[in-house]
CSV table of C-alpha atoms and ligand atoms in Angstrom, one decimal:
chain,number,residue,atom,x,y,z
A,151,UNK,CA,0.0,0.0,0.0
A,152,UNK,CA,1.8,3.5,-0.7
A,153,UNK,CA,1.4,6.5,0.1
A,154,UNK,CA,-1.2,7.4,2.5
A,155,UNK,CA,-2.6,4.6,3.2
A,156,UNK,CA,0.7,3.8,5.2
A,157,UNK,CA,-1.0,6.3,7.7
A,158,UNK,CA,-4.0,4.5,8.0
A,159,UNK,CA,-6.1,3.6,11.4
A,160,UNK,CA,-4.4,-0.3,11.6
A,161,UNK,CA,-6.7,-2.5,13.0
A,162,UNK,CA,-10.1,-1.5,11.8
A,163,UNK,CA,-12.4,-2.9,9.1
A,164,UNK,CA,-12.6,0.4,6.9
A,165,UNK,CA,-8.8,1.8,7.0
A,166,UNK,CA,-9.7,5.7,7.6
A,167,UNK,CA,-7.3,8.5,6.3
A,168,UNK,CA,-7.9,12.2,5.9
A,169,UNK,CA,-6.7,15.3,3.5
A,170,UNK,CA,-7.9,18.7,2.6
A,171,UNK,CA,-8.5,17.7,-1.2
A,172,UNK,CA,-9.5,14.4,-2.1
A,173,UNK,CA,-8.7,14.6,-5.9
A,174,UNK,CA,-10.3,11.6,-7.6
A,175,UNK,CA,-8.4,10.7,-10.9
A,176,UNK,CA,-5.0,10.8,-11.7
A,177,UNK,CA,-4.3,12.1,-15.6
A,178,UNK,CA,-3.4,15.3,-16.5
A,179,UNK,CA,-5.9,17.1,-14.8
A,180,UNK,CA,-5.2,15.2,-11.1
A,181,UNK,CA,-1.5,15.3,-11.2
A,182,UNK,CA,-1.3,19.0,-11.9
A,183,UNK,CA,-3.8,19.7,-9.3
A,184,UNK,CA,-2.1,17.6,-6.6
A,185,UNK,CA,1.4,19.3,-7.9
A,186,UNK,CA,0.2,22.7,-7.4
A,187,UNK,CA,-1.9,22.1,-4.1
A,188,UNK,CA,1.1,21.0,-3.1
A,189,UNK,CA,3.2,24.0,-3.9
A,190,UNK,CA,0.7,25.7,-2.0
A,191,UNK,CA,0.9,23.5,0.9
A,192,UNK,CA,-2.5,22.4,0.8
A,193,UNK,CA,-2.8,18.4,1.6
A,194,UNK,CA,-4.4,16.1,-0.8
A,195,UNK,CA,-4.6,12.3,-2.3
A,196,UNK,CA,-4.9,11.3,-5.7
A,197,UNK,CA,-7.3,8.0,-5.9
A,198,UNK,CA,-6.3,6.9,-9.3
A,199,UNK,CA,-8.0,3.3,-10.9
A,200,UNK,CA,-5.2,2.3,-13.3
A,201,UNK,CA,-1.8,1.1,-12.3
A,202,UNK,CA,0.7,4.3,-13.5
A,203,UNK,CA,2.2,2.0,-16.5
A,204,UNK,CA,-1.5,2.2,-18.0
A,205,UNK,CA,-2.3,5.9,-17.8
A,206,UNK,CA,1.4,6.6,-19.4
A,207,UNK,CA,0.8,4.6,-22.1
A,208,UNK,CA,-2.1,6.7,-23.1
A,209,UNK,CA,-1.7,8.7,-25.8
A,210,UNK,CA,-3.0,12.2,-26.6
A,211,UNK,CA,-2.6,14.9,-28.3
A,212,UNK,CA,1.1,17.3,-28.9
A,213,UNK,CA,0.3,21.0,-29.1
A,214,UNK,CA,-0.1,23.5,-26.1
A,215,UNK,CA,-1.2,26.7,-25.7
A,216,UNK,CA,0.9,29.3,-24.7
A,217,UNK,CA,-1.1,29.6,-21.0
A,218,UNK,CA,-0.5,25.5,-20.8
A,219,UNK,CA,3.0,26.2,-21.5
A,220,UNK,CA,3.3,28.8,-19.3
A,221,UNK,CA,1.6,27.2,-16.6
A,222,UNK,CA,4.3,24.3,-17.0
A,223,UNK,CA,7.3,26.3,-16.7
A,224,UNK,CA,5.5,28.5,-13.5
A,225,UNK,CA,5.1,25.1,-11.6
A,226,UNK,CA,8.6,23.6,-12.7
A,227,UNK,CA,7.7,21.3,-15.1
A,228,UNK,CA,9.2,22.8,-18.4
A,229,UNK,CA,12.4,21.6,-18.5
A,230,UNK,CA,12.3,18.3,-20.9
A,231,UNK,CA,9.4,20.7,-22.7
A,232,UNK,CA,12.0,23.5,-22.8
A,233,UNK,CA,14.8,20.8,-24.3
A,234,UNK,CA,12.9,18.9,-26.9
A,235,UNK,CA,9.8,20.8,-27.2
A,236,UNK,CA,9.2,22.8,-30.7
A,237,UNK,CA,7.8,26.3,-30.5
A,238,UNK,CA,5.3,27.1,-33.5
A,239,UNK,CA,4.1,30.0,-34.9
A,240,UNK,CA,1.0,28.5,-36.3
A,241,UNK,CA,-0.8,25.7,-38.1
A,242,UNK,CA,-0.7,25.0,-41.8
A,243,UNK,CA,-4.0,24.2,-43.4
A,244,UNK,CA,-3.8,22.6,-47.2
A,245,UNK,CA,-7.0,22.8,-49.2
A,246,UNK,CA,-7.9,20.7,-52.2
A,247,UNK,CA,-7.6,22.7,-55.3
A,248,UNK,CA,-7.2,26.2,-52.9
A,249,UNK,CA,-4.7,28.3,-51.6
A,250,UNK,CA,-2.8,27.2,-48.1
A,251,UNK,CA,-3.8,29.2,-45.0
A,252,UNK,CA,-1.7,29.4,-42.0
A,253,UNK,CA,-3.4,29.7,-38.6
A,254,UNK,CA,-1.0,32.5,-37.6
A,255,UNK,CA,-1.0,32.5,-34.1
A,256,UNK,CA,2.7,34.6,-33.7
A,257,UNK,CA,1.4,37.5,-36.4
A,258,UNK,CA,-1.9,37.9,-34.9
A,259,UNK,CA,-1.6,37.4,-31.2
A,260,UNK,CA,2.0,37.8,-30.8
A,261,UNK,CA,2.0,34.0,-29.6
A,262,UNK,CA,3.5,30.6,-30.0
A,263,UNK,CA,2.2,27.1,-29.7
A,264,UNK,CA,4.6,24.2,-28.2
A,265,UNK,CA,4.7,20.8,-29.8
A,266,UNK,CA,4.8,18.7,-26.8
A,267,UNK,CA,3.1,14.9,-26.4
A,268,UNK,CA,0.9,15.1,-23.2
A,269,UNK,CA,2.3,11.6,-22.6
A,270,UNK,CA,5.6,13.0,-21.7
A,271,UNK,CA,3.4,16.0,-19.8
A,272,UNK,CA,2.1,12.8,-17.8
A,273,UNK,CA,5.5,11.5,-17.5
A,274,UNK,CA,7.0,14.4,-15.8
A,275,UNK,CA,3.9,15.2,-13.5
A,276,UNK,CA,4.7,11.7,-12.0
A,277,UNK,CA,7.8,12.0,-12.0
A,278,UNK,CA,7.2,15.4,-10.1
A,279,UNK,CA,4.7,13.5,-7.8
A,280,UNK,CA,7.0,11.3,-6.8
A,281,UNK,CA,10.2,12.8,-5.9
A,282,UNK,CA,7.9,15.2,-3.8
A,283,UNK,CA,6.2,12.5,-1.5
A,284,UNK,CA,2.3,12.9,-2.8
A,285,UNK,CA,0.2,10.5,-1.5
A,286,UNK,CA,-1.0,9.0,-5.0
A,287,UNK,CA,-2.8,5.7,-4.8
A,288,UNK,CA,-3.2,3.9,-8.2
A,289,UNK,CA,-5.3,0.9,-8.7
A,290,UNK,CA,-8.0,2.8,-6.4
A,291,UNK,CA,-10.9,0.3,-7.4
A,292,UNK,CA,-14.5,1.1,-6.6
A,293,UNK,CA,-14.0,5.0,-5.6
A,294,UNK,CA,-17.9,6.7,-4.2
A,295,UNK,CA,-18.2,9.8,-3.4
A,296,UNK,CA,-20.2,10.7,-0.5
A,297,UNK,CA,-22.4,13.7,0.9
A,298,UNK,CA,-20.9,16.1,-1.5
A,299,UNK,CA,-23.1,18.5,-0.8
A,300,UNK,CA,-22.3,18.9,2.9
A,301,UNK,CA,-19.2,20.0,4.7
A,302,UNK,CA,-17.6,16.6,5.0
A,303,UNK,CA,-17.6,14.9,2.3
A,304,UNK,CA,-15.7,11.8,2.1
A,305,UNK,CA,-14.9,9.0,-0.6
A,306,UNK,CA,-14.2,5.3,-0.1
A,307,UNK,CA,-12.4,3.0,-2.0
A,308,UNK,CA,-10.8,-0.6,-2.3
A,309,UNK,CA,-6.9,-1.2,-2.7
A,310,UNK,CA,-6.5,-5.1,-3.1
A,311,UNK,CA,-8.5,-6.3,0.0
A,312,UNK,CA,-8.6,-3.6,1.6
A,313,UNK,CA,-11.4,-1.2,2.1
A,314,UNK,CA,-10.4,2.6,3.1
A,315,UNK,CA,-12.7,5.5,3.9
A,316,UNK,CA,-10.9,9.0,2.6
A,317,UNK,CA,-12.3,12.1,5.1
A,318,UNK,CA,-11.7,15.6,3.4
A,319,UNK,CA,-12.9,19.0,2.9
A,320,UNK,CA,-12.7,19.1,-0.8
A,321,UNK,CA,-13.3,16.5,-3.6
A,322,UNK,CA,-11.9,17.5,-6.8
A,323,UNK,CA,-13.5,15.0,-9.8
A,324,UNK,CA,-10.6,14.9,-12.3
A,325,UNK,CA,-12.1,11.3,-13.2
A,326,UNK,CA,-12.5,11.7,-16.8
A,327,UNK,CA,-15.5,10.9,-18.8
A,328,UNK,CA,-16.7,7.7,-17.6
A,329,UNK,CA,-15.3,8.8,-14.0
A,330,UNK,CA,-18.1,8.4,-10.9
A,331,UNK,CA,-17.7,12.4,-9.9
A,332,UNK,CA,-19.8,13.6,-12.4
A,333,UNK,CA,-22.1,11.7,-11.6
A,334,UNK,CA,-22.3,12.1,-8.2
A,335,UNK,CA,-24.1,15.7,-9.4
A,336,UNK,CA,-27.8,15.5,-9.1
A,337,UNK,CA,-30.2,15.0,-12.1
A,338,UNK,CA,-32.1,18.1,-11.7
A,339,UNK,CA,-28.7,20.0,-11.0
A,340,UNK,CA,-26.8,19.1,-13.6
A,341,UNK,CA,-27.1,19.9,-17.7
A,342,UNK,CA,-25.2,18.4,-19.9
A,343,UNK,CA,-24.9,19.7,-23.8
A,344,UNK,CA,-23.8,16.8,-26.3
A,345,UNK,CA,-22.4,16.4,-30.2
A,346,UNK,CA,-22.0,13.6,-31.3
A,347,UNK,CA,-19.7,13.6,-34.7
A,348,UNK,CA,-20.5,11.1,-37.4
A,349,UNK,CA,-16.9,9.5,-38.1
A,350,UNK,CA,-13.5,9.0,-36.0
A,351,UNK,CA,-10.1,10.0,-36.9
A,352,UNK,CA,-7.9,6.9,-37.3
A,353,UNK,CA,-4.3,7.8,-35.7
A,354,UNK,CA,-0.6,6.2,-36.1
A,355,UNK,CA,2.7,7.1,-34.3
A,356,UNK,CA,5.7,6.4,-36.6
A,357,UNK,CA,9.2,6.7,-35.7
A,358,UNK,CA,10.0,9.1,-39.2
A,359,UNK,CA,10.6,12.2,-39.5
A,360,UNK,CA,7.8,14.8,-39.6
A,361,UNK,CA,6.4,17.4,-41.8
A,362,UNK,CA,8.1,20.6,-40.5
A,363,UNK,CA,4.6,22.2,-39.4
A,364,UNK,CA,1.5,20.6,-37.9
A,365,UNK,CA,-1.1,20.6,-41.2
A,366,UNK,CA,-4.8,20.1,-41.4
A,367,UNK,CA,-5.6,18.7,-44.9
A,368,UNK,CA,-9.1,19.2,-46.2
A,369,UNK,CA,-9.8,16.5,-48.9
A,370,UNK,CA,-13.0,15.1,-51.0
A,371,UNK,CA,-11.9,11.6,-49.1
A,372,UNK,CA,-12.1,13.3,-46.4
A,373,UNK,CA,-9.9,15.4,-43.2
A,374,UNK,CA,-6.1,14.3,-42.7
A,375,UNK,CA,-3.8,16.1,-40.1
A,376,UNK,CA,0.2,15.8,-39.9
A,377,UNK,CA,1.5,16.3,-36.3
A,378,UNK,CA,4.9,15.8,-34.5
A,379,UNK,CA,6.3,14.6,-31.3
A,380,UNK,CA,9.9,15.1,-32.0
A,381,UNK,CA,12.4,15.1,-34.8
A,382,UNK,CA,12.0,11.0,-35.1
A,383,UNK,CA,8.2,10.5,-34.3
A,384,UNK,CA,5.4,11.7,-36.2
A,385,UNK,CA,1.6,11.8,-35.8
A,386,UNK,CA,-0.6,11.5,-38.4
A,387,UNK,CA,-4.3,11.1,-38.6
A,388,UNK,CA,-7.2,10.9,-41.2
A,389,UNK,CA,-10.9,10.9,-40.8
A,390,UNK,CA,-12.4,7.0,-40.9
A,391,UNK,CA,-16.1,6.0,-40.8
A,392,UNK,CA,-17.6,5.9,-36.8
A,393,UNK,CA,-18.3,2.2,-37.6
A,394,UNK,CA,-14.6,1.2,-38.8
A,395,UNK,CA,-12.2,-0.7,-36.7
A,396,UNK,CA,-8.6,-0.6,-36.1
A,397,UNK,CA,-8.0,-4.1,-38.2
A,398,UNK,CA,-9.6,-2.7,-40.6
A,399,UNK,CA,-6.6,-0.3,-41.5
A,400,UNK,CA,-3.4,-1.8,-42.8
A,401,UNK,CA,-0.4,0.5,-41.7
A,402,UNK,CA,-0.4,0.5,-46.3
A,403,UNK,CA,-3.7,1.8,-46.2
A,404,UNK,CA,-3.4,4.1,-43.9
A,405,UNK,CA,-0.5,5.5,-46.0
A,406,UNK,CA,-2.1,5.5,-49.1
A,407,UNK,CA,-4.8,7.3,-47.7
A,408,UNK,CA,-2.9,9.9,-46.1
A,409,UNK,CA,-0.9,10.4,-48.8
A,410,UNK,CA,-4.2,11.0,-51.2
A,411,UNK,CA,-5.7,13.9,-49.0
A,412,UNK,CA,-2.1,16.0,-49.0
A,413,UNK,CA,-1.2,18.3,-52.4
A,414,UNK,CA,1.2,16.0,-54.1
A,415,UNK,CA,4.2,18.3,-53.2
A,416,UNK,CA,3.7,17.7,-49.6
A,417,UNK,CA,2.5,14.4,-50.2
A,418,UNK,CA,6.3,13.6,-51.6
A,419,UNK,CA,7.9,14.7,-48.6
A,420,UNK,CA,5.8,12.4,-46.2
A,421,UNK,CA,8.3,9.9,-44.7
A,422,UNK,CA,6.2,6.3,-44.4
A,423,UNK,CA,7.1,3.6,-42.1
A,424,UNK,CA,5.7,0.7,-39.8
A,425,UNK,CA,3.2,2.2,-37.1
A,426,UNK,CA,4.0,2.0,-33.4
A,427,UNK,CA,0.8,2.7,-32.5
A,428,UNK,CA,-2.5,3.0,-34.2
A,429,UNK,CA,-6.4,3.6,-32.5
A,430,UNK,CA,-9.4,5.1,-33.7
A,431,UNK,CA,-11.1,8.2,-31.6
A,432,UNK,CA,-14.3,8.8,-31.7
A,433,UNK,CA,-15.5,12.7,-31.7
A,434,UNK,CA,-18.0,14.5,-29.6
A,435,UNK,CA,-18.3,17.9,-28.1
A,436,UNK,CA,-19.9,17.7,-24.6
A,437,UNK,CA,-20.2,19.6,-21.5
A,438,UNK,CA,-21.6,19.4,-17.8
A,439,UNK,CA,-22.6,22.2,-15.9
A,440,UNK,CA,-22.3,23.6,-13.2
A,441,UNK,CA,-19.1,22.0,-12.5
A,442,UNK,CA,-19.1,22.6,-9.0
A,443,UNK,CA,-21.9,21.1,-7.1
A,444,UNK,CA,-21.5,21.7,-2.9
A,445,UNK,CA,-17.9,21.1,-1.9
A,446,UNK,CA,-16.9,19.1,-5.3
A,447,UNK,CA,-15.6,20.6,-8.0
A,448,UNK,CA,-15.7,18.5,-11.4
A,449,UNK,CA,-12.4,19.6,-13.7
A,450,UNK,CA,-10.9,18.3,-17.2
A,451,UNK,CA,-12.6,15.5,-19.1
A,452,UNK,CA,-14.8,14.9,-16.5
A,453,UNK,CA,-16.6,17.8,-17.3
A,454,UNK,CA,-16.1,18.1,-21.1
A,455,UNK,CA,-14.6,16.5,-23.9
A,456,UNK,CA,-13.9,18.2,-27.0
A,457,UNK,CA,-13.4,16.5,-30.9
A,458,UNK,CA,-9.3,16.7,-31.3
A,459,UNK,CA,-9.6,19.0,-33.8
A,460,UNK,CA,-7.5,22.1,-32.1
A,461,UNK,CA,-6.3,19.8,-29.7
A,462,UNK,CA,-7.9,21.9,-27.1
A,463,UNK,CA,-8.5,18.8,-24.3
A,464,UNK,CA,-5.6,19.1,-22.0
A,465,UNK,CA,-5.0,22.7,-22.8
A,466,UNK,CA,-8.7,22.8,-21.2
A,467,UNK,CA,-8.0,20.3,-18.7
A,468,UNK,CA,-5.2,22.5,-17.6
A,469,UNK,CA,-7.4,25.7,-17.5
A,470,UNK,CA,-9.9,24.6,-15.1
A,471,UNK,CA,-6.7,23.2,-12.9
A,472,UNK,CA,-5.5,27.3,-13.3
A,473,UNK,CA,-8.7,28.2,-11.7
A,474,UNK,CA,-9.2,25.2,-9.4
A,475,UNK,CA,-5.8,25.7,-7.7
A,476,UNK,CA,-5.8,29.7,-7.3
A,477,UNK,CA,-9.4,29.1,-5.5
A,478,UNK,CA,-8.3,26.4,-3.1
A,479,UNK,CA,-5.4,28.2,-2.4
A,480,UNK,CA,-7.5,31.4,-1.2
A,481,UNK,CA,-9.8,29.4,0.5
A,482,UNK,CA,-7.2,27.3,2.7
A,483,UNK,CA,-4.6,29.8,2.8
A,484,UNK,CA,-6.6,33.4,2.8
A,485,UNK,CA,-9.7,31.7,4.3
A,486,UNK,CA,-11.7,33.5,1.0
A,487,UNK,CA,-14.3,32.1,-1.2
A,488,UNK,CA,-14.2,34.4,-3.8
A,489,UNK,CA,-12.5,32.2,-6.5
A,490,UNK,CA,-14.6,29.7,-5.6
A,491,UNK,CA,-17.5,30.8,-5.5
A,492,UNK,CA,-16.7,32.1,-9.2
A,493,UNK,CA,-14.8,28.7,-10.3
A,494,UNK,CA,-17.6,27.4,-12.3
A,495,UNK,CA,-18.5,30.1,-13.9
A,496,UNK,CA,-14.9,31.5,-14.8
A,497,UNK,CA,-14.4,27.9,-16.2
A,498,UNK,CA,-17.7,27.6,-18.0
A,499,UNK,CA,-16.7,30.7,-20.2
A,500,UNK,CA,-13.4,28.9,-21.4
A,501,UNK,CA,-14.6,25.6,-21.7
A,502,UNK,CA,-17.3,27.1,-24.3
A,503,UNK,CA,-14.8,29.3,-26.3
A,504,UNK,CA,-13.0,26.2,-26.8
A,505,UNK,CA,-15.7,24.0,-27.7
A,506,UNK,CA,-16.7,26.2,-30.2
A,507,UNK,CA,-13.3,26.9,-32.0
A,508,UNK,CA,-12.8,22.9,-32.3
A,509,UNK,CA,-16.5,22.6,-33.4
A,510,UNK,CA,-16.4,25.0,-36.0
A,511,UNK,CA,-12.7,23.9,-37.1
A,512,UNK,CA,-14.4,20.5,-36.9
A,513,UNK,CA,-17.3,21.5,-39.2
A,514,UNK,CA,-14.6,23.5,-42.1
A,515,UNK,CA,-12.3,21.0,-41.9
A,516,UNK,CA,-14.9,17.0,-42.3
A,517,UNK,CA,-16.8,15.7,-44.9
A,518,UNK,CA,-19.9,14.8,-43.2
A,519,UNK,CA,-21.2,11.6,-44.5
A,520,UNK,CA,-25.0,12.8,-44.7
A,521,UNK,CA,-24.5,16.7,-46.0
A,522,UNK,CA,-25.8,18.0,-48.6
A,523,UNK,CA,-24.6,20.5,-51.4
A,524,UNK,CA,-25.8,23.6,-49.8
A,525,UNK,CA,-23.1,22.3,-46.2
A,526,UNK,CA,-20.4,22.2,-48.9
A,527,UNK,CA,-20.8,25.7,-50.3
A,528,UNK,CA,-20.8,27.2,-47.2
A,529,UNK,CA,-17.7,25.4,-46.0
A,530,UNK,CA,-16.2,26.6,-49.3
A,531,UNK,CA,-17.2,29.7,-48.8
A,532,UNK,CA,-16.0,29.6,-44.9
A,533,UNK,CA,-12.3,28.4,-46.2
A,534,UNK,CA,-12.8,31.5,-49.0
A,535,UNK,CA,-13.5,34.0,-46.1
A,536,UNK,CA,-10.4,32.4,-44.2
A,537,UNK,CA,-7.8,32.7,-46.9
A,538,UNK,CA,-8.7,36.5,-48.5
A,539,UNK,CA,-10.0,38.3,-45.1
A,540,UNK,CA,-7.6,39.1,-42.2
A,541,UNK,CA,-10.5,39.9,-39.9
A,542,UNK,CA,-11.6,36.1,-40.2
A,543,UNK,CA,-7.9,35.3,-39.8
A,544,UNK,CA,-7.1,37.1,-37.0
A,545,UNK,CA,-10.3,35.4,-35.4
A,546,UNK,CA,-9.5,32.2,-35.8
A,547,UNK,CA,-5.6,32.4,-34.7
A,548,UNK,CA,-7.2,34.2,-31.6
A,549,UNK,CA,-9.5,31.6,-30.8
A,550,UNK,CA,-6.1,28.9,-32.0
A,551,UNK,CA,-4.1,29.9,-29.0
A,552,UNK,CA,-6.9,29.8,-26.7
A,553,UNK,CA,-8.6,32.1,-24.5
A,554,UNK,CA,-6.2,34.0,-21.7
A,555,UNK,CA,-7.0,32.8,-17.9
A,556,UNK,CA,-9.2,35.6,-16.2
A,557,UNK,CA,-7.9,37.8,-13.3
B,168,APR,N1,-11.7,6.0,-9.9
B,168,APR,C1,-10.5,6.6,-10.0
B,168,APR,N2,-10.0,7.1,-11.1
B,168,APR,C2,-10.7,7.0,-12.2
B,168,APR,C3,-12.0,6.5,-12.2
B,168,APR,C4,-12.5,5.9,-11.0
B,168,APR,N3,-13.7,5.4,-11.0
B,168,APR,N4,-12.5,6.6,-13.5
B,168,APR,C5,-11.6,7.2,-14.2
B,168,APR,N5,-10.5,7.5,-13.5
B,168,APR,C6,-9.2,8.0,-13.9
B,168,APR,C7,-8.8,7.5,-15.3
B,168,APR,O1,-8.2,6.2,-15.2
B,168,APR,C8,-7.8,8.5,-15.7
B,168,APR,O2,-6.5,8.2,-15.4
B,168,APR,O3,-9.3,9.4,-14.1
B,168,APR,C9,-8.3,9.8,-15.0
B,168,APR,C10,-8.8,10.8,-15.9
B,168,APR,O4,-7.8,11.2,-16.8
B,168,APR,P1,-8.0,11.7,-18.3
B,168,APR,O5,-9.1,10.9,-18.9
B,168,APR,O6,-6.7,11.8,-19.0
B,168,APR,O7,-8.7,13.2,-18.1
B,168,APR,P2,-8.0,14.5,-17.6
B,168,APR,O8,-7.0,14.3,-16.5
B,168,APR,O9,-9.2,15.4,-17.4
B,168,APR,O10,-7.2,15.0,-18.8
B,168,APR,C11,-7.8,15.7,-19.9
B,168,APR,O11,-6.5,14.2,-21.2
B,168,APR,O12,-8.1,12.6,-21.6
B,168,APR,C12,-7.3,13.5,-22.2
B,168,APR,O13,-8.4,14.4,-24.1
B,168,APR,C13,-8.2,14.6,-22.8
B,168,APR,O14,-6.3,15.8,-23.3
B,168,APR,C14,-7.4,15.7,-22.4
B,168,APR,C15,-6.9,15.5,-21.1
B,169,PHB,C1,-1.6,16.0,-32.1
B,169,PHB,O1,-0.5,16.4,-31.9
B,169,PHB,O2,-1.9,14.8,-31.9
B,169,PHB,C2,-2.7,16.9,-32.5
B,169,PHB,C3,-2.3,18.2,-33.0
B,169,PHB,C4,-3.3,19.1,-33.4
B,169,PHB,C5,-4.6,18.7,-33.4
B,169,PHB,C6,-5.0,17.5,-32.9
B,169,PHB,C7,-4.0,16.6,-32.5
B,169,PHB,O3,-5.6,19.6,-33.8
């Protein structure tokens, strides 16, 4: 048993430990919570269901905004970022039979992305964890949440055969989608907004080299996207039918079919070779609100999931975490509620400005397998308004780097 537990009551049935936040998931969203409470002095464990090997060999998508970068090197976790990281100005877009755009996110904001794979994010946060002593407990199995609505709530769990009960003031729900804090919310409470997208993107990791710049590629045969994770690994995805399956894609396929949705002249300078990994994601926009309900706070996926398409999910994840922390901190430290009484709402207005910049690039960027002629004028005329009008330009690179953190 690590961590905490180690402290438990010896002895009794129900082991019984106790923290200030009880944060219940360990991804992104947990680890940089717990790393930043920490800073802050504030006591909390991370109940976490997989063993660590299986939540580091998820993997996600590679480009942060500038506020997730920043919040990285603020909390000392930059430096293999800083090393091998690749700063970009923007985002290439390639349009069948139109001019290229470039999502210009240096010329109209005046900021950079980062290439950087949130696996290695993950990496480092546990790594950070770890030398610092956090009381992390993977293979949590069973995790309830209970009277969240009251002043002492408190969560139990299982860790082999034992059965633990976790007192605390706070319950942060950094569970994910299909996590139990979100549901934990009351029917009548809690509204939930959903899209579901009619096809997945099919993605392989290859150890070639990359394109030079991430690039969306909008194709009759449908969306294709070239991304990096460093100078000998690339990413590269391409829009499959919902209903296919990973066997169904030969790593010569997948190839051929990338290759058919670039321009030929960036098609030639593709690298192919065998896949490391390949998985099919499903898309869907989706969001719960409030996300606080009583004394737990829901942050990250288990609040709202976003299609890839601006790969907006942990810079998201890591926004509520920005607002999450700073509250918490008042309130244990500066015994005020002000942050967060506001934390829902402050997050709330993020979360939607970046659901709607990966909906819309979703919607310019996809066949849709039941549209109809007038959906394709008005995405041709959308990419038209893109590429000749710097007002739309500067719009979309705005809404690219994602919206600034709120004082
Ligand atoms: N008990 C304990 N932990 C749980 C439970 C449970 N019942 N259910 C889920 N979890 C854990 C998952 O195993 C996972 O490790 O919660 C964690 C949630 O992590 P993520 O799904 O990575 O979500 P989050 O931390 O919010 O990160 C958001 O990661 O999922 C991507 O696309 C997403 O990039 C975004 C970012
Ligand atoms: C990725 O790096 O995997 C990635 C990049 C940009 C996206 C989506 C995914 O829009």
């Amino acid at each position: 048993m690590p961590g905490a537990a180690g402290d438990a009551v010896k002895g009794a049935c129900m082991k019984t430990l106790s923290t200030q936040v009880a944060i219940i998931g360990g991804g992104p969203a947990g680890l940089m919570l717990s790393h930043i409470l920490d800073r802050h002095k504030i006591a909390n464990v991370v109940l976490e269901r997989r063993s660590k090997a299986y939540v580091l060999s998820r993997i996600r998508a590679g480009l942060l905004e500038p506020g997730s970068v920043k919040m990285l090197r603020d909390y000392d976790l930059a430096e293999r970022m800083d090393a091998f990281g690749k700063a970009k100005n923007g985002t290439g877009i390639v349009w069948q039979n139109k001019p290229d755009h470039f999502i210009d996110s240096m010329k109209w904001t005046g900021q950079q992305m980062m290439a950087w794979g949130q696996t290695a994010i993950t990496e480092d946060l546990y790594a950070a964890r770890e030398r610092d002593g956090a009381q992390l407990i993977n293979e949590a199995e069973n995790v309830v949440l209970h009277d969240v609505a009251g002043d002492a709530p408190w969560v139990t769990f299982k860790q082999g055969e034992a059965d633990y009960r976790l007192d605390c003031n706070i319950i942060a729900g950094c569970d994910g989608y299909h996590g139990p804090s979100r549901r934990s919310i009351p029917d009548n409470i809690l509204k939930t907004f959903e899209l579901v997208y009619p096809f997945g993107w099919l993605g392989i990791m290859a150890e070639v080299p990359p394109l030079p710049d991430f690039t969306y590629a909008y194709h009759e045969r449908g969306f294709a996207l070239a991304a990096q994770r460093s100078a000998m690994l690339s990413r590269y995805y391409v829009q499959c039918d919902a209903s296919d399956r990973v066997e169904d894609w030969s790593d010569d396929r997948f190839w051929e079919e990338l290759l058919a949705r670039f321009p030929s002249d960036m098609a030639a300078n593709i690298t192919t070779g065998p896949s490391i990994e390949k998985s099919i994601a499903p898309l869907r926009s989706f969001v719960a609100e409030p996300m606080r309900y009583g004394n737990l706070f829901l942050a990250g996926d288990a609040a709202h999931i976003v299609p890839p398409t601006g790969a907006k999910g942990l810079n998201l994840a890591f926004g509520d975490i920005h607002y999450l922390s700073r509250a918490l901190d008042w309130h244990f430290n500066r015994k005020d509620d002000r942050y967060l009484e506001r934390f829902s709402e402050m997050a709330l207005r993020r979360v939607w400005s970046a659901v709607n910049v990966s909906w819309r690039l979703t919607k310019l960027l996809h066949i849709f397998p039941d549209e109809d002629p007038f959906d394709d004028k008005i995405r041709q005329n959308d990419y038209d308004q893109l590429v000749t009008s710097d007002a739309t330009a500067s719009a979309l690179a705005t809404a690219y780097v994602g919206a600034p953190f709120e004082d």
